[in-house]
Amino acid sequence: MEFIFYDRRGRAVSPEAGSIVKPRRGVFALVVAVHDSAVMLAAEACAPDVPELPGGGVEVGETLDEATQREWAEEVGIPFGAEGPFQRFQHVRGFYADDRNEFWIYDQTFRRYHSLDRVKVGQKWRSPEGGTAGWEAIASLPGLSINRAHWCAIPTLLSSFAQM
C-alpha cells in the first residue's frame, strides 16, 4: 500500500532515498472539560504554532491506557484524572515526523475522555517536555492550526459529545 506522508501542518512530504520509513502505533487523548466546554491541547517546542492532542507513541509492552497516561504526564504535566474513554476514532496515516526526520506508517487511536474539573480556558503553561499545554475553548478550535491528523479525529469525537 502506498502512503502519502504529511507533516503536522498538513504538507505532503516525500521520503528520499535512504529515509527511515517505519510502522508506529500511537494513542491520543481528547479530554473535554465538560463544565467549561474546553479541550486540552499541547504544542511541541519544535512546532509551537501547531497544537495537537496530548499523546504519542505506544511503547513495546504498554497498553493504550498506560501509554495515554504516560504521554499525558510528559506533554501536559498535570494529573490525568479524566473519565472514560467514551468514544474512539482510529486511522492509519503516513506521517513525517519532522523533529526526528522519520516517516511513519502511523496507526493512530484517538480516545475521548471527560473531565469534571473546572479549568481556566486559555491558560497555558510549560510542559515537562519543553512545549506548552493548556485548555482551549471548543468553539475556538476551527480557527487554530491543529495538527492535520488530529483535526481529522476531533470533529467526529466531539460530534457525539455535543449530542449528549
Short mmCIF file of C-alpha atoms in Angstrom, two decimals:
data_model
loop_
_atom_site.label_atom_id
_atom_site.label_comp_id
_atom_site.label_asym_id
_atom_site.label_seq_id
_atom_site.Cartn_x
_atom_site.Cartn_y
_atom_site.Cartn_z
CA MET A 1 0.00 0.00 0.00
CA GLU A 2 1.33 3.41 -0.98
CA PHE A 3 1.18 6.19 1.59
CA ILE A 4 1.21 9.91 1.14
CA PHE A 5 3.15 11.33 4.07
CA TYR A 6 2.06 14.59 5.69
CA ASP A 7 3.83 16.71 8.25
CA ARG A 8 1.94 18.10 11.25
CA ARG A 9 0.98 21.20 9.24
CA GLY A 10 -0.68 19.11 6.52
CA ARG A 11 2.02 19.50 3.85
CA ALA A 12 2.78 16.44 1.73
CA VAL A 13 6.37 15.27 2.13
CA SER A 14 8.04 12.51 0.10
CA PRO A 15 10.71 10.21 1.51
CA GLU A 16 14.06 10.50 -0.23
CA ALA A 17 16.35 7.54 -0.91
CA GLY A 18 17.70 6.27 2.40
CA SER A 19 14.93 7.83 4.51
CA ILE A 20 13.74 5.94 7.56
CA VAL A 21 10.20 4.61 6.98
CA LYS A 22 8.76 2.51 9.78
CA PRO A 23 5.47 1.48 11.37
CA ARG A 24 4.42 3.20 14.59
CA ARG A 25 1.41 2.98 16.86
CA GLY A 26 0.14 5.99 18.78
CA VAL A 27 -2.64 6.97 21.15
CA PHE A 28 -4.03 10.47 21.72
CA ALA A 29 -6.46 11.82 24.32
CA LEU A 30 -9.21 14.30 23.58
CA VAL A 31 -10.04 15.37 27.12
CA VAL A 32 -13.16 17.51 27.32
CA ALA A 33 -13.63 19.77 30.35
CA VAL A 34 -17.37 19.24 30.44
CA HIS A 35 -18.36 22.28 32.55
CA ASP A 36 -16.18 24.70 30.59
CA SER A 37 -16.62 23.39 27.02
CA ALA A 38 -12.87 23.17 26.56
CA VAL A 39 -10.30 20.60 25.45
CA MET A 40 -6.67 20.11 26.38
CA LEU A 41 -4.16 20.89 23.63
CA ALA A 42 -0.38 20.63 23.70
CA ALA A 43 2.26 22.04 21.36
CA GLU A 44 5.76 20.66 21.00
CA ALA A 45 8.71 23.01 21.35
CA CYS A 46 9.70 22.21 17.74
CA ALA A 47 6.24 23.29 16.47
CA PRO A 48 4.76 25.81 18.92
CA ASP A 49 2.28 27.06 16.31
CA VAL A 50 0.69 23.63 15.73
CA PRO A 51 -1.35 22.49 18.74
CA GLU A 52 -2.35 18.85 18.97
CA LEU A 53 -3.98 16.39 21.29
CA PRO A 54 -1.71 15.06 24.04
CA GLY A 55 -0.39 11.65 23.15
CA GLY A 56 2.21 9.83 21.14
CA GLY A 57 3.85 6.51 20.55
CA VAL A 58 2.84 3.35 22.36
CA GLU A 59 5.96 1.66 23.72
CA VAL A 60 6.51 -2.11 23.47
CA GLY A 61 4.53 -3.85 26.21
CA GLU A 62 2.34 -0.81 27.01
CA THR A 63 -1.43 -0.85 26.89
CA LEU A 64 -3.28 2.08 25.34
CA ASP A 65 -4.28 3.21 28.86
CA GLU A 66 -0.67 3.12 30.09
CA ALA A 67 0.58 4.97 27.03
CA THR A 68 -2.16 7.60 27.34
CA GLN A 69 -1.29 8.33 30.95
CA ARG A 70 2.48 8.37 30.31
CA GLU A 71 2.14 10.68 27.30
CA TRP A 72 -0.27 12.94 29.22
CA ALA A 73 2.25 13.30 32.05
CA GLU A 74 5.06 14.08 29.58
CA GLU A 75 3.12 16.55 27.44
CA VAL A 76 0.73 18.18 29.90
CA GLY A 77 2.34 17.88 33.33
CA ILE A 78 -0.86 17.73 35.40
CA PRO A 79 -2.67 14.64 36.76
CA PHE A 80 -4.77 12.86 34.14
CA GLY A 81 -7.91 12.48 36.27
CA ALA A 82 -10.30 12.07 33.33
CA GLU A 83 -13.13 9.57 32.98
CA GLY A 84 -13.54 7.28 30.00
CA PRO A 85 -12.72 6.61 27.29
CA PHE A 86 -16.19 7.22 25.89
CA GLN A 87 -15.51 7.13 22.18
CA ARG A 88 -12.72 6.09 19.85
CA PHE A 89 -11.51 7.15 16.39
CA GLN A 90 -8.74 5.29 14.56
CA HIS A 91 -6.92 5.77 11.29
CA VAL A 92 -3.63 4.79 9.68
CA ARG A 93 -1.77 7.65 8.03
CA GLY A 94 1.57 8.46 6.52
CA PHE A 95 3.25 10.94 8.86
CA TYR A 96 6.54 12.78 8.51
CA ALA A 97 8.00 13.32 11.98
CA ASP A 98 9.93 16.47 11.16
CA ASP A 99 11.51 16.61 14.63
CA ARG A 100 13.12 13.18 14.01
CA ASN A 101 13.44 13.11 10.21
CA GLU A 102 11.47 9.86 10.05
CA PHE A 103 8.49 8.73 8.02
CA TRP A 104 5.92 6.66 9.88
CA ILE A 105 3.07 4.44 8.80
CA TYR A 106 1.21 5.74 11.84
CA ASP A 107 -1.65 3.69 13.31
CA GLN A 108 -3.30 6.37 15.46
CA THR A 109 -6.02 5.78 18.05
CA PHE A 110 -7.83 8.83 19.42
CA ARG A 111 -9.99 8.46 22.53
CA ARG A 112 -12.39 10.96 24.09
CA TYR A 113 -12.42 11.39 27.86
CA HIS A 114 -14.35 13.72 30.16
CA SER A 115 -13.06 15.85 32.99
CA LEU A 116 -15.48 17.25 35.56
CA ASP A 117 -12.83 19.62 36.96
CA ARG A 118 -13.27 23.36 36.43
CA VAL A 119 -10.48 24.70 34.21
CA LYS A 120 -9.08 28.05 33.15
CA VAL A 121 -9.76 28.29 29.43
CA GLY A 122 -6.90 29.98 27.60
CA GLN A 123 -4.36 29.40 30.38
CA LYS A 124 -1.12 27.91 29.02
CA TRP A 125 1.92 26.52 30.84
CA ARG A 126 5.29 24.99 30.02
CA SER A 127 5.10 21.20 29.68
CA PRO A 128 7.69 18.80 31.12
CA GLU A 129 8.97 18.20 27.56
CA GLY A 130 9.53 21.93 26.96
CA GLY A 131 6.46 22.67 24.85
CA THR A 132 3.22 24.20 26.06
CA ALA A 133 -0.13 22.84 27.19
CA GLY A 134 -3.45 24.42 28.05
CA TRP A 135 -7.23 24.36 27.84
CA GLU A 136 -8.77 25.73 24.67
CA ALA A 137 -12.46 26.57 24.15
CA ILE A 138 -14.15 24.07 21.83
CA ALA A 139 -15.68 26.96 19.88
CA SER A 140 -12.20 28.29 19.00
CA LEU A 141 -10.84 25.01 17.57
CA PRO A 142 -11.77 25.65 13.90
CA GLY A 143 -9.61 28.81 13.93
CA LEU A 144 -6.47 27.04 15.14
CA SER A 145 -3.76 25.36 13.04
CA ILE A 146 -4.23 22.00 14.75
CA ASN A 147 -2.11 19.03 13.67
CA ARG A 148 -3.74 17.80 10.45
CA ALA A 149 -4.08 14.17 11.53
CA HIS A 150 -5.58 15.22 14.87
CA TRP A 151 -8.05 17.55 13.20
CA CYS A 152 -9.37 14.56 11.23
CA ALA A 153 -10.40 12.93 14.54
CA ILE A 154 -11.61 15.92 16.57
CA PRO A 155 -14.92 16.71 14.80
CA THR A 156 -16.00 13.06 14.93
CA LEU A 157 -15.11 12.72 18.61
CA LEU A 158 -16.85 15.97 19.53
CA SER A 159 -19.99 15.32 17.45
CA SER A 160 -21.35 12.70 19.84
CA PHE A 161 -20.31 14.85 22.83
CA ALA A 162 -22.42 17.73 21.53
CA GLN A 163 -25.42 15.40 21.32
CA MET A 164 -25.24 14.46 24.99
#
